[in-house]
mmCIF file of C-alpha atoms and ligand atoms in Angstrom:
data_model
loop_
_atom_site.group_PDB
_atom_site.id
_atom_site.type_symbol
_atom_site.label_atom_id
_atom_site.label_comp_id
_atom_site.label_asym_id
_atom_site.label_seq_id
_atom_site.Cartn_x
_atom_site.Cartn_y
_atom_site.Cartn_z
ATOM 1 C CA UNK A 1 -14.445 18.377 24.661
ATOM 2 C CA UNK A 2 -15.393 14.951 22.896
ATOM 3 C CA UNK A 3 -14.102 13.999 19.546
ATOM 4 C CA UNK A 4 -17.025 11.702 18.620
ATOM 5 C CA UNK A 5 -17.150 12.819 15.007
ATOM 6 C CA UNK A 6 -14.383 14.379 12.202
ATOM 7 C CA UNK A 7 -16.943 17.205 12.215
ATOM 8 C CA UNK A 8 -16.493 18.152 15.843
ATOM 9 C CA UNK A 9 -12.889 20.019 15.210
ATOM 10 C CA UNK A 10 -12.431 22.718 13.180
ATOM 11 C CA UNK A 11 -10.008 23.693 10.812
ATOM 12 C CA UNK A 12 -7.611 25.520 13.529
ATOM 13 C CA UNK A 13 -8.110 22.618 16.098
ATOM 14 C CA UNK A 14 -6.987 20.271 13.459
ATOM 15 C CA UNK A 15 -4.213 22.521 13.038
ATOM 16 C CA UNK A 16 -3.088 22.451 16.731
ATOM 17 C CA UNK A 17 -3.463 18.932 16.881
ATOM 18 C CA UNK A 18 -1.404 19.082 13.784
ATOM 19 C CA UNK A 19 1.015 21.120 15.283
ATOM 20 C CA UNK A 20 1.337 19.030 18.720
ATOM 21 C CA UNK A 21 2.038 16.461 16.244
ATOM 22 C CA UNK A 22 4.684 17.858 14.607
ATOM 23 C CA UNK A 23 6.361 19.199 18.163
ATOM 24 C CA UNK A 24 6.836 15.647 18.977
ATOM 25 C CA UNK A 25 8.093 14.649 15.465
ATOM 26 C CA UNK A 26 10.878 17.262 16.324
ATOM 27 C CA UNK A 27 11.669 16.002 19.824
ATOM 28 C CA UNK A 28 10.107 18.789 21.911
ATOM 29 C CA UNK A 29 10.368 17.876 25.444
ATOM 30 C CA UNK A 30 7.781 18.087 28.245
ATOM 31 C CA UNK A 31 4.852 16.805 26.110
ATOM 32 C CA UNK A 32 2.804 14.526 28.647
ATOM 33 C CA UNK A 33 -0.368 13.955 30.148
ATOM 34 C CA UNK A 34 -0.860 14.793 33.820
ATOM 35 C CA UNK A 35 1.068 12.852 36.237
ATOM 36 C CA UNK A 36 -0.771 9.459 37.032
ATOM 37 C CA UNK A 37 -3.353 10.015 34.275
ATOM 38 C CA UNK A 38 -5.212 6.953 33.894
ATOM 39 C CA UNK A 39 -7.281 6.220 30.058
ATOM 40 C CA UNK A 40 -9.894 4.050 29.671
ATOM 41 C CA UNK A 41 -10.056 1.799 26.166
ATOM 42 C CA UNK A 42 -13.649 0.412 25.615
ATOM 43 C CA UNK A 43 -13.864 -2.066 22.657
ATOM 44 C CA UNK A 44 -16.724 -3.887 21.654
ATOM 45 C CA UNK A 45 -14.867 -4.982 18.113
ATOM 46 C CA UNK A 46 -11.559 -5.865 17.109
ATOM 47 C CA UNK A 47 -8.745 -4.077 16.583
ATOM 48 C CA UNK A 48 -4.920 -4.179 16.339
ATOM 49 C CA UNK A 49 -3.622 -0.445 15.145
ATOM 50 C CA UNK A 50 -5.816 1.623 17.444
ATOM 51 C CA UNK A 51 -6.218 -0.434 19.798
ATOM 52 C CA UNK A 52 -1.976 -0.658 20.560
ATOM 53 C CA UNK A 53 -1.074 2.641 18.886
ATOM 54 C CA UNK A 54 -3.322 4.199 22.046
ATOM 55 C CA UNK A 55 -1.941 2.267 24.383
ATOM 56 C CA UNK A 56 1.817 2.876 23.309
ATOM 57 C CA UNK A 57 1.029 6.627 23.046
ATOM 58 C CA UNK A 58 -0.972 6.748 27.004
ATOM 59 C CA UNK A 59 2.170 4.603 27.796
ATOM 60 C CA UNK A 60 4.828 7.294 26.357
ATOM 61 C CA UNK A 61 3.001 10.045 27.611
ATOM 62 C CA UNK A 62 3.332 8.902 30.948
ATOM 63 C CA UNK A 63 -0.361 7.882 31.359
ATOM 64 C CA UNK A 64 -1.819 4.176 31.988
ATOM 65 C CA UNK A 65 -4.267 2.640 29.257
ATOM 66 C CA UNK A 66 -6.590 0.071 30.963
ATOM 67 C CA UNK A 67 -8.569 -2.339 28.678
ATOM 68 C CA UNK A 68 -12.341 -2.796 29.039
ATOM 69 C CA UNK A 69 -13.439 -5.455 26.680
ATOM 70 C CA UNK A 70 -17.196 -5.710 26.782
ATOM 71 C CA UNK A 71 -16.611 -9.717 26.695
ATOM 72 C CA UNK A 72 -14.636 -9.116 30.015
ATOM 73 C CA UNK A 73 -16.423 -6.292 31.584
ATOM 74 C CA UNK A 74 -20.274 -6.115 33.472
ATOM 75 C CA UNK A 75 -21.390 -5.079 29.856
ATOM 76 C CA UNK A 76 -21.310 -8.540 28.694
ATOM 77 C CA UNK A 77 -23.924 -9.519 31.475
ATOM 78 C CA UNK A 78 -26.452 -6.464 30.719
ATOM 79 C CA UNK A 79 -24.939 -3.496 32.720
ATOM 80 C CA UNK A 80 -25.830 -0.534 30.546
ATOM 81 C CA UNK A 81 -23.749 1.441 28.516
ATOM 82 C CA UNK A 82 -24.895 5.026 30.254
ATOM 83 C CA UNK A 83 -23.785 3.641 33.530
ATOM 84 C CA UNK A 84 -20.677 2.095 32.828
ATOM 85 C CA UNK A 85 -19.931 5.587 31.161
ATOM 86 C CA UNK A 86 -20.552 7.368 34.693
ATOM 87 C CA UNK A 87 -18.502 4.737 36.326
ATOM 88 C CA UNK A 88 -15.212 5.223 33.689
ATOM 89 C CA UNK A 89 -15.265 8.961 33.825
ATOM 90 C CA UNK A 90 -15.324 8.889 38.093
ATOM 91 C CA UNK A 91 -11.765 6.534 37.612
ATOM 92 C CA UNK A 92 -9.837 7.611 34.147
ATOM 93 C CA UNK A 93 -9.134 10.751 32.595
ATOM 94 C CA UNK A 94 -9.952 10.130 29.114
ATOM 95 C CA UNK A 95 -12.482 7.128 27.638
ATOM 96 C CA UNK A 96 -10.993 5.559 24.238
ATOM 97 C CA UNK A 97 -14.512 3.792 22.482
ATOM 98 C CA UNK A 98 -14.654 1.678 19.332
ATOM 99 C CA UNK A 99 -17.897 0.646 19.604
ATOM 100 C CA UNK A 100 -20.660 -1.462 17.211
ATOM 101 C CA UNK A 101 -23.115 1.623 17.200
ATOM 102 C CA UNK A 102 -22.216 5.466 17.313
ATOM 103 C CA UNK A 103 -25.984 5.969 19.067
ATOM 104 C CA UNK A 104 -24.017 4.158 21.841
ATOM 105 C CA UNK A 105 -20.995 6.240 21.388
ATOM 106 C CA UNK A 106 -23.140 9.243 22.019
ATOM 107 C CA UNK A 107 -24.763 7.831 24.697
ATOM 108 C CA UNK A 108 -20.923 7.089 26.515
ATOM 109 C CA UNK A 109 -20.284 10.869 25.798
ATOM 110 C CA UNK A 110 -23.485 12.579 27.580
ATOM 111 C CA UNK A 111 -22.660 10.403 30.291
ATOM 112 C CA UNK A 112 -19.107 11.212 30.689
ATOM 113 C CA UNK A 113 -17.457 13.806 32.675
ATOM 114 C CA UNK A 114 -14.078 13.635 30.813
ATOM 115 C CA UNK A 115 -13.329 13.392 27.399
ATOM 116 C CA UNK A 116 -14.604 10.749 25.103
ATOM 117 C CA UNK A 117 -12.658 9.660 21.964
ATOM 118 C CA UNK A 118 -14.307 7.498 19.308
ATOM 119 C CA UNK A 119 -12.073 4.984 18.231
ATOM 120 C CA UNK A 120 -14.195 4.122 14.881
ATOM 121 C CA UNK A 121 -18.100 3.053 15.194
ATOM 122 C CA UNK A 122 -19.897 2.168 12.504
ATOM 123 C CA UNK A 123 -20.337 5.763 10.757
ATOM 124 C CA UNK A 124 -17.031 7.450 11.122
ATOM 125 C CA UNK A 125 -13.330 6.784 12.458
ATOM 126 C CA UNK A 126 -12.173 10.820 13.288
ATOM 127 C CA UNK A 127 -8.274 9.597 14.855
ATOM 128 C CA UNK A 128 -7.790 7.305 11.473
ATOM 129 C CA UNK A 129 -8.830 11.009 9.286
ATOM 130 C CA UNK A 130 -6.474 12.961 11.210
ATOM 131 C CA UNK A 131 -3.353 10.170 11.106
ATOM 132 C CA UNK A 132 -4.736 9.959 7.157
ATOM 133 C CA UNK A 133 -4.482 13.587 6.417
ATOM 134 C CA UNK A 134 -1.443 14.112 8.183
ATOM 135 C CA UNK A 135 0.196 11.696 6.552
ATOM 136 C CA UNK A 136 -0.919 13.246 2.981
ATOM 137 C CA UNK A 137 0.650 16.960 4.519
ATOM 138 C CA UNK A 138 3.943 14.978 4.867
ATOM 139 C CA UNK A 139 4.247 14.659 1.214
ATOM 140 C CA UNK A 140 2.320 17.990 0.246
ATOM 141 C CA UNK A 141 2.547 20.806 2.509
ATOM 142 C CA UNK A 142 -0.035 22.864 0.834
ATOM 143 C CA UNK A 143 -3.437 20.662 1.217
ATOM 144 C CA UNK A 144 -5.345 22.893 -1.699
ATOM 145 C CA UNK A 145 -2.800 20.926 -4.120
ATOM 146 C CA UNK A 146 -4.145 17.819 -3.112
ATOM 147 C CA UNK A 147 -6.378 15.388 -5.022
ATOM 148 C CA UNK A 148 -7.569 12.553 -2.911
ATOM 149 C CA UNK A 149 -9.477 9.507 -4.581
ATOM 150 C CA UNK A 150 -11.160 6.902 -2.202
ATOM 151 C CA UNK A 151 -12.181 3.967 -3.796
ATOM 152 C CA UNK A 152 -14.841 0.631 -3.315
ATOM 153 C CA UNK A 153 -16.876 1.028 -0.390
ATOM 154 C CA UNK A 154 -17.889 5.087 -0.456
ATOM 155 C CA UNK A 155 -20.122 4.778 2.350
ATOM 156 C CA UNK A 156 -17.632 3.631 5.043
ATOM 157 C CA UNK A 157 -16.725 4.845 8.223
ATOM 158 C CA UNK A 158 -13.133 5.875 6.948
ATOM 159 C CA UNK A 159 -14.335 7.840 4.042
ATOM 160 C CA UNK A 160 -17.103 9.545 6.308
ATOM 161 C CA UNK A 161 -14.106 10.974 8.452
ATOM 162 C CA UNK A 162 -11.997 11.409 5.756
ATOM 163 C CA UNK A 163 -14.180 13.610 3.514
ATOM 164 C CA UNK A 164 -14.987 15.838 6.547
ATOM 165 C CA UNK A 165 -11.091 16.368 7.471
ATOM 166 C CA UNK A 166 -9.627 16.428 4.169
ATOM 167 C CA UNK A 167 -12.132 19.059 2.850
ATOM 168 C CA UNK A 168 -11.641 21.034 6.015
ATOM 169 C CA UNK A 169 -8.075 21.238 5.365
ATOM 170 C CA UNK A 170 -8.543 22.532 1.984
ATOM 171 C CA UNK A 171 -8.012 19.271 0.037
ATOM 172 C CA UNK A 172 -10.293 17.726 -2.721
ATOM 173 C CA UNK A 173 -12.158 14.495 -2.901
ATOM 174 C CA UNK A 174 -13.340 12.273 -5.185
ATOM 175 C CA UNK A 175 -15.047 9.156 -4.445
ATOM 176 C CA UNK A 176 -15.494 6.081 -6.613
ATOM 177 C CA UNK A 177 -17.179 3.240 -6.174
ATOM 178 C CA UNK A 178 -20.380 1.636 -7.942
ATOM 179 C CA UNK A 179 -23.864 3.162 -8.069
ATOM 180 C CA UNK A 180 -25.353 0.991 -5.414
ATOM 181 C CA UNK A 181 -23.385 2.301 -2.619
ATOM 182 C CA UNK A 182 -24.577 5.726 -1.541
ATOM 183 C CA UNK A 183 -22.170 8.036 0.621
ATOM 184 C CA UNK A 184 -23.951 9.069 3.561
ATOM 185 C CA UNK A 185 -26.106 12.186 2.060
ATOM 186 C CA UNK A 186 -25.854 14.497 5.409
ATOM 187 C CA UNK A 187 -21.568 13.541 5.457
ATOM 188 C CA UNK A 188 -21.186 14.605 1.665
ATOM 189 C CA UNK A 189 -23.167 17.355 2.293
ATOM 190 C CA UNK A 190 -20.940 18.602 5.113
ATOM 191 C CA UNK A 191 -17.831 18.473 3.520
ATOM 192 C CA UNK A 192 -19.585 19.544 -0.085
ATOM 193 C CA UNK A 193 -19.752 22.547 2.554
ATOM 194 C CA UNK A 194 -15.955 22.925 3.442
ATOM 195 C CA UNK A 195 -14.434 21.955 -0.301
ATOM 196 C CA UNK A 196 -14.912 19.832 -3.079
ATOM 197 C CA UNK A 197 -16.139 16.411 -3.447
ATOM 198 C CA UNK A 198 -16.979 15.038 -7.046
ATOM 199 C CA UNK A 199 -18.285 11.509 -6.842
ATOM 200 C CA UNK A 200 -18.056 8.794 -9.843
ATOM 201 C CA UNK A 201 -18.776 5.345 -10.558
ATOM 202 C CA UNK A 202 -16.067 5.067 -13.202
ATOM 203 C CA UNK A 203 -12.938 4.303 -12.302
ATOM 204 C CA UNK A 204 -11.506 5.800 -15.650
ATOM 205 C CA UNK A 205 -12.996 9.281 -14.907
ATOM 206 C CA UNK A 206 -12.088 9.307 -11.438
ATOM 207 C CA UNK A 207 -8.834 8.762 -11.068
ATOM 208 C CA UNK A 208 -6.918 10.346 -13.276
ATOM 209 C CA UNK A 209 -5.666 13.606 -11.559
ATOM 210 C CA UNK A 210 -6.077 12.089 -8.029
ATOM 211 C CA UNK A 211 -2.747 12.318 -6.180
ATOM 212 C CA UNK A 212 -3.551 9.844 -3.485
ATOM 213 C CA UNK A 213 -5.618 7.144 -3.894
ATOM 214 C CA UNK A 214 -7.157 5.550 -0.881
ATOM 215 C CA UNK A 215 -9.262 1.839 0.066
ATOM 216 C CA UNK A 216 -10.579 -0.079 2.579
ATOM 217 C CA UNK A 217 -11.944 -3.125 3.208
ATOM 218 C CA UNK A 218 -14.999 -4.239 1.017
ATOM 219 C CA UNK A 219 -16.782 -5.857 4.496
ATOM 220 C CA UNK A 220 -16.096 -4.012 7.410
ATOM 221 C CA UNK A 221 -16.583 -5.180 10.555
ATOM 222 C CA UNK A 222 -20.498 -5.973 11.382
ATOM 223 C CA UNK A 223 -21.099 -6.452 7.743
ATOM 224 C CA UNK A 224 -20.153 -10.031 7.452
ATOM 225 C CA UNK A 225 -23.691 -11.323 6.668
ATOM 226 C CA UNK A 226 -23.749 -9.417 3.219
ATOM 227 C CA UNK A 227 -19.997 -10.446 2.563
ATOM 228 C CA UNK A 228 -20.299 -12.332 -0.418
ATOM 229 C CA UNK A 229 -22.520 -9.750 -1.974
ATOM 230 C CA UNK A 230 -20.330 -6.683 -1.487
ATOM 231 C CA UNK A 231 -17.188 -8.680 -2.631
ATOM 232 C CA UNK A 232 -19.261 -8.841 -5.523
ATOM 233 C CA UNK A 233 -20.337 -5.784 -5.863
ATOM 234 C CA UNK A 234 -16.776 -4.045 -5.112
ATOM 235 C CA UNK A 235 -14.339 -6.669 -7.468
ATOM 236 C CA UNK A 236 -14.848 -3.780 -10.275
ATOM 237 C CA UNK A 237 -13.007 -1.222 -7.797
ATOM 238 C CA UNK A 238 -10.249 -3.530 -6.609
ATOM 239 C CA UNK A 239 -6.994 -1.193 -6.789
ATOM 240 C CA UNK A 240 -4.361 -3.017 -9.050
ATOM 241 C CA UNK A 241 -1.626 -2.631 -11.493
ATOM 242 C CA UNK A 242 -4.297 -1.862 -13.781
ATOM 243 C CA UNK A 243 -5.642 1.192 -11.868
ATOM 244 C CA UNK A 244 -2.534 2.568 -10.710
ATOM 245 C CA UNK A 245 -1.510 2.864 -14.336
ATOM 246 C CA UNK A 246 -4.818 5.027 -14.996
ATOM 247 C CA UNK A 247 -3.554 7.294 -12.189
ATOM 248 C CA UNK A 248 -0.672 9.959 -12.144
ATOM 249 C CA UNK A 249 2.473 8.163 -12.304
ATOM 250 C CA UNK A 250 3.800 10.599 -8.913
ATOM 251 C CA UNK A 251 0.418 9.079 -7.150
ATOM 252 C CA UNK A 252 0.629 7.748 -3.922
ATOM 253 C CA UNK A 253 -1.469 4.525 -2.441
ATOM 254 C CA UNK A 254 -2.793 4.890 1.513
ATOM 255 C CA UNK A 255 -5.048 2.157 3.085
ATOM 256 C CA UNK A 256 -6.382 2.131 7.023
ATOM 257 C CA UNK A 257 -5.577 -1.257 6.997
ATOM 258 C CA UNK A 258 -6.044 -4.167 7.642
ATOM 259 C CA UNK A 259 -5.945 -4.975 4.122
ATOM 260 C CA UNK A 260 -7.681 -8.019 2.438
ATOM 261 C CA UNK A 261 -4.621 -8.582 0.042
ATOM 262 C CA UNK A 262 -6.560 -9.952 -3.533
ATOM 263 C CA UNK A 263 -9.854 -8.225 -2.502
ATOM 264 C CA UNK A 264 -9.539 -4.132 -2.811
ATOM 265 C CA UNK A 265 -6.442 -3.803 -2.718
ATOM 266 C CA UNK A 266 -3.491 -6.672 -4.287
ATOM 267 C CA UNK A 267 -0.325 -7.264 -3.056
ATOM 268 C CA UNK A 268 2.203 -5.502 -5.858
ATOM 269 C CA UNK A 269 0.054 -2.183 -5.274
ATOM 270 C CA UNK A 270 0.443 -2.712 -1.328
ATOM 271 C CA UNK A 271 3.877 -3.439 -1.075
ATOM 272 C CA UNK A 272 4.660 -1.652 -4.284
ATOM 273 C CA UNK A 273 6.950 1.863 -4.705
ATOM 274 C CA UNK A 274 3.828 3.810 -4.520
ATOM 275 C CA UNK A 275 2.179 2.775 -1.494
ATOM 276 C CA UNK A 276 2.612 4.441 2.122
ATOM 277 C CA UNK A 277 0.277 2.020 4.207
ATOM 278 C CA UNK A 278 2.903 1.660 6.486
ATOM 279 C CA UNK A 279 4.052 5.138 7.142
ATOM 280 C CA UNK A 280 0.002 6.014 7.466
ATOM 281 C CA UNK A 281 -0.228 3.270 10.435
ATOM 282 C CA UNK A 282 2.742 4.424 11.676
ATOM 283 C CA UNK A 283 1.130 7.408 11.999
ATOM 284 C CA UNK A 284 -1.563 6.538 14.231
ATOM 285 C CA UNK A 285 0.484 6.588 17.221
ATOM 286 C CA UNK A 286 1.876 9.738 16.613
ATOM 287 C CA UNK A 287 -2.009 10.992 15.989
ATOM 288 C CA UNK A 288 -2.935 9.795 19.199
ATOM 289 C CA UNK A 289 -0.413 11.243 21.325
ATOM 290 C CA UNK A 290 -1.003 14.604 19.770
ATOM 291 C CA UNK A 291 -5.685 14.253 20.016
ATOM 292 C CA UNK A 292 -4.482 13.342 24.003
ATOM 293 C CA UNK A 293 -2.729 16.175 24.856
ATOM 294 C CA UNK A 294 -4.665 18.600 22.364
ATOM 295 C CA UNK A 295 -8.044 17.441 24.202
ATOM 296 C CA UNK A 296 -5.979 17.382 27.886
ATOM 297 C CA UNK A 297 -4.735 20.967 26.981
ATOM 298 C CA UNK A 298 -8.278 22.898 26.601
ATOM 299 C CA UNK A 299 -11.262 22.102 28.292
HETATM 300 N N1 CP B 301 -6.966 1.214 10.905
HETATM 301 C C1 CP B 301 -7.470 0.675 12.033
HETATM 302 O O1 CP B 301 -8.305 1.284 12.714
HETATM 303 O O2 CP B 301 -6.976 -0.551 12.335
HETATM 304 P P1 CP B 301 -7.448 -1.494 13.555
HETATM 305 O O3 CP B 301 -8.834 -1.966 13.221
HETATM 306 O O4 CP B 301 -6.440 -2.582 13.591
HETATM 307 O O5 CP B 301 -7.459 -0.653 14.800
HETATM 308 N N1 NVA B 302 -14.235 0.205 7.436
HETATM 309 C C1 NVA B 302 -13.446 -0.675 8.247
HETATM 310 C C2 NVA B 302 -12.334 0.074 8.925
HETATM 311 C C3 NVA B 302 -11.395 -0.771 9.725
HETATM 312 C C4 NVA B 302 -10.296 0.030 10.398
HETATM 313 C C5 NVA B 302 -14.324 -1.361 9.278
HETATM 314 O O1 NVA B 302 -15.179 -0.698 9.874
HETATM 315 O O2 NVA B 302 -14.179 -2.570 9.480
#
């Protein structure tokens, strides 16, 4: 099995992964990947927090992550992206791809013999949902209590993974951010599917009841042509003092991260009482040990 997109586990899978999660967090022993398990991680973009949190969580597993940077790799001088895929999957166990287009993600996956993880593309980042939503079951147990606001850019990656998980789980979204910015129809359709998802351009009538309230960048990575315009075009969303005292006062702040301190998100708010940023990327490694051996465990 792939996890290419949130949509691609259901409601008990997320639950076992979930679970494996939690078996850790408790200490059980024996939880590794097969002995001299080797996992390939394919980035064509940056990243610190997946990138490391995979490799720390293939090392304590007992597996070896080995990097394949396109800039180092035959990709960089043309070899195509279906036959490095056929060449990965005859060496390593699992293939770990953050890659500029999910077309190309897909592509890695029907070419793969063992499992494929997407490790964000442009349209949806599934292991940041699940280290997201696990994170929000930390604080509330019961996932039909919870209210989760993601504001500014509505049509990013994050929020396309994180409307299809949350939903699934039983939790309620709102999304906020200004009129220009349309959430991927076919996503918000999905998860209008699973649970509710109420979308406003008003800050004021968003927020209110939301128990967590979520950002991400305004730019995100490939998007740095139209930068100036979408800082523009966010600044009304930016989550300050201001909008934190709109919200419930027991409301808690998460961000993916990295955060552009001033632009959606400023620094009181960030390092302030009510954020857990930091326990959410701690999260991620705990996340990816659990997708590993929930994806090495069936078949
Ligand atoms: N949240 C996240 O995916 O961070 P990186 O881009 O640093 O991996
Ligand atoms: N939406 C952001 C997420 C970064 C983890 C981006 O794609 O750059």
């Amino acid at each position: 099995m792939h996890l290419l997109s949130s949509d691609d586990l259901s409601k008990d899978n997320i639950n076992r992964i979930f679970g494996i999660a939690d078996a850790i967090v408790a200490g059980k022993e024996g939880l590794a990947l097969k002995e001299h398990a080797t996992v390939a991680l394919m980035f064509q973009k940056p990243s610190t927090r997946t990138r490391v949190s995979f490799a720390s969580a293939i090392a304590q597993l007992g597996a070896t992550p080995i990097f394949v940077d396109s800039q180092t790799s035959q990709l960089s001088r043309g070899e195509t992206i279906a036959d490095t895929a056929r060449m990965l999957s005859s060496y390593c166990d699992f293939i770990v791809a953050r890659l500029n287009k999910h077309s190309d993600l897909m592509e890695i996956a029907q070419n793969s013999t063992v499992p494929v993880i997407n490790a964000l593309t442009e349209l949806e980042h599934p292991t940041q949902a699940l280290a997201d939503v696990y994170t929000v079951r930390s604080h509330e147990k019961n996932l039909k209590n919870v209210k989760i606001a993601f504001v500014g850019d509505i049509a990013t990656n994050t929020v396309n993974s994180l409307m299809l998980t949350a939903t699934k789980m039983g939790a309620r979204m709102v999304l906020i951010g200004p009129r220009e910015c349309k959430p991927n129809a076919r996503i918000l359709n999905k998860a209008k599917e699973y649970g509710t998802v109420e979308v406003y351009d008003s800050l004021e009538d968003g927020i209110d009841d939301c128990d967590f309230i979520y950002t991400d960048t305004f730019v995100s990575m490939g998007e740095e042509a139209e930068a100036e315009a979408r800082r523009r075009m966010f600044a009304p969303y930016q989550i300050n003092a201001n909008v934190i005292g709109m919200a419930k006062k027991s409301a808690l702040v998460l961000h993916c991260l990295p955060a552009h301190r001033g632009e959606e998100i400023t620094s009181d708010v960030l390092d302030g009482p009510q954020s857990i940023v930091w326990e959410q990327a701690r999260n991620k490694m705990l996340l990816a040990k659990a997708i590993l051996l929930y994806l090495s465990q069936i078949d």
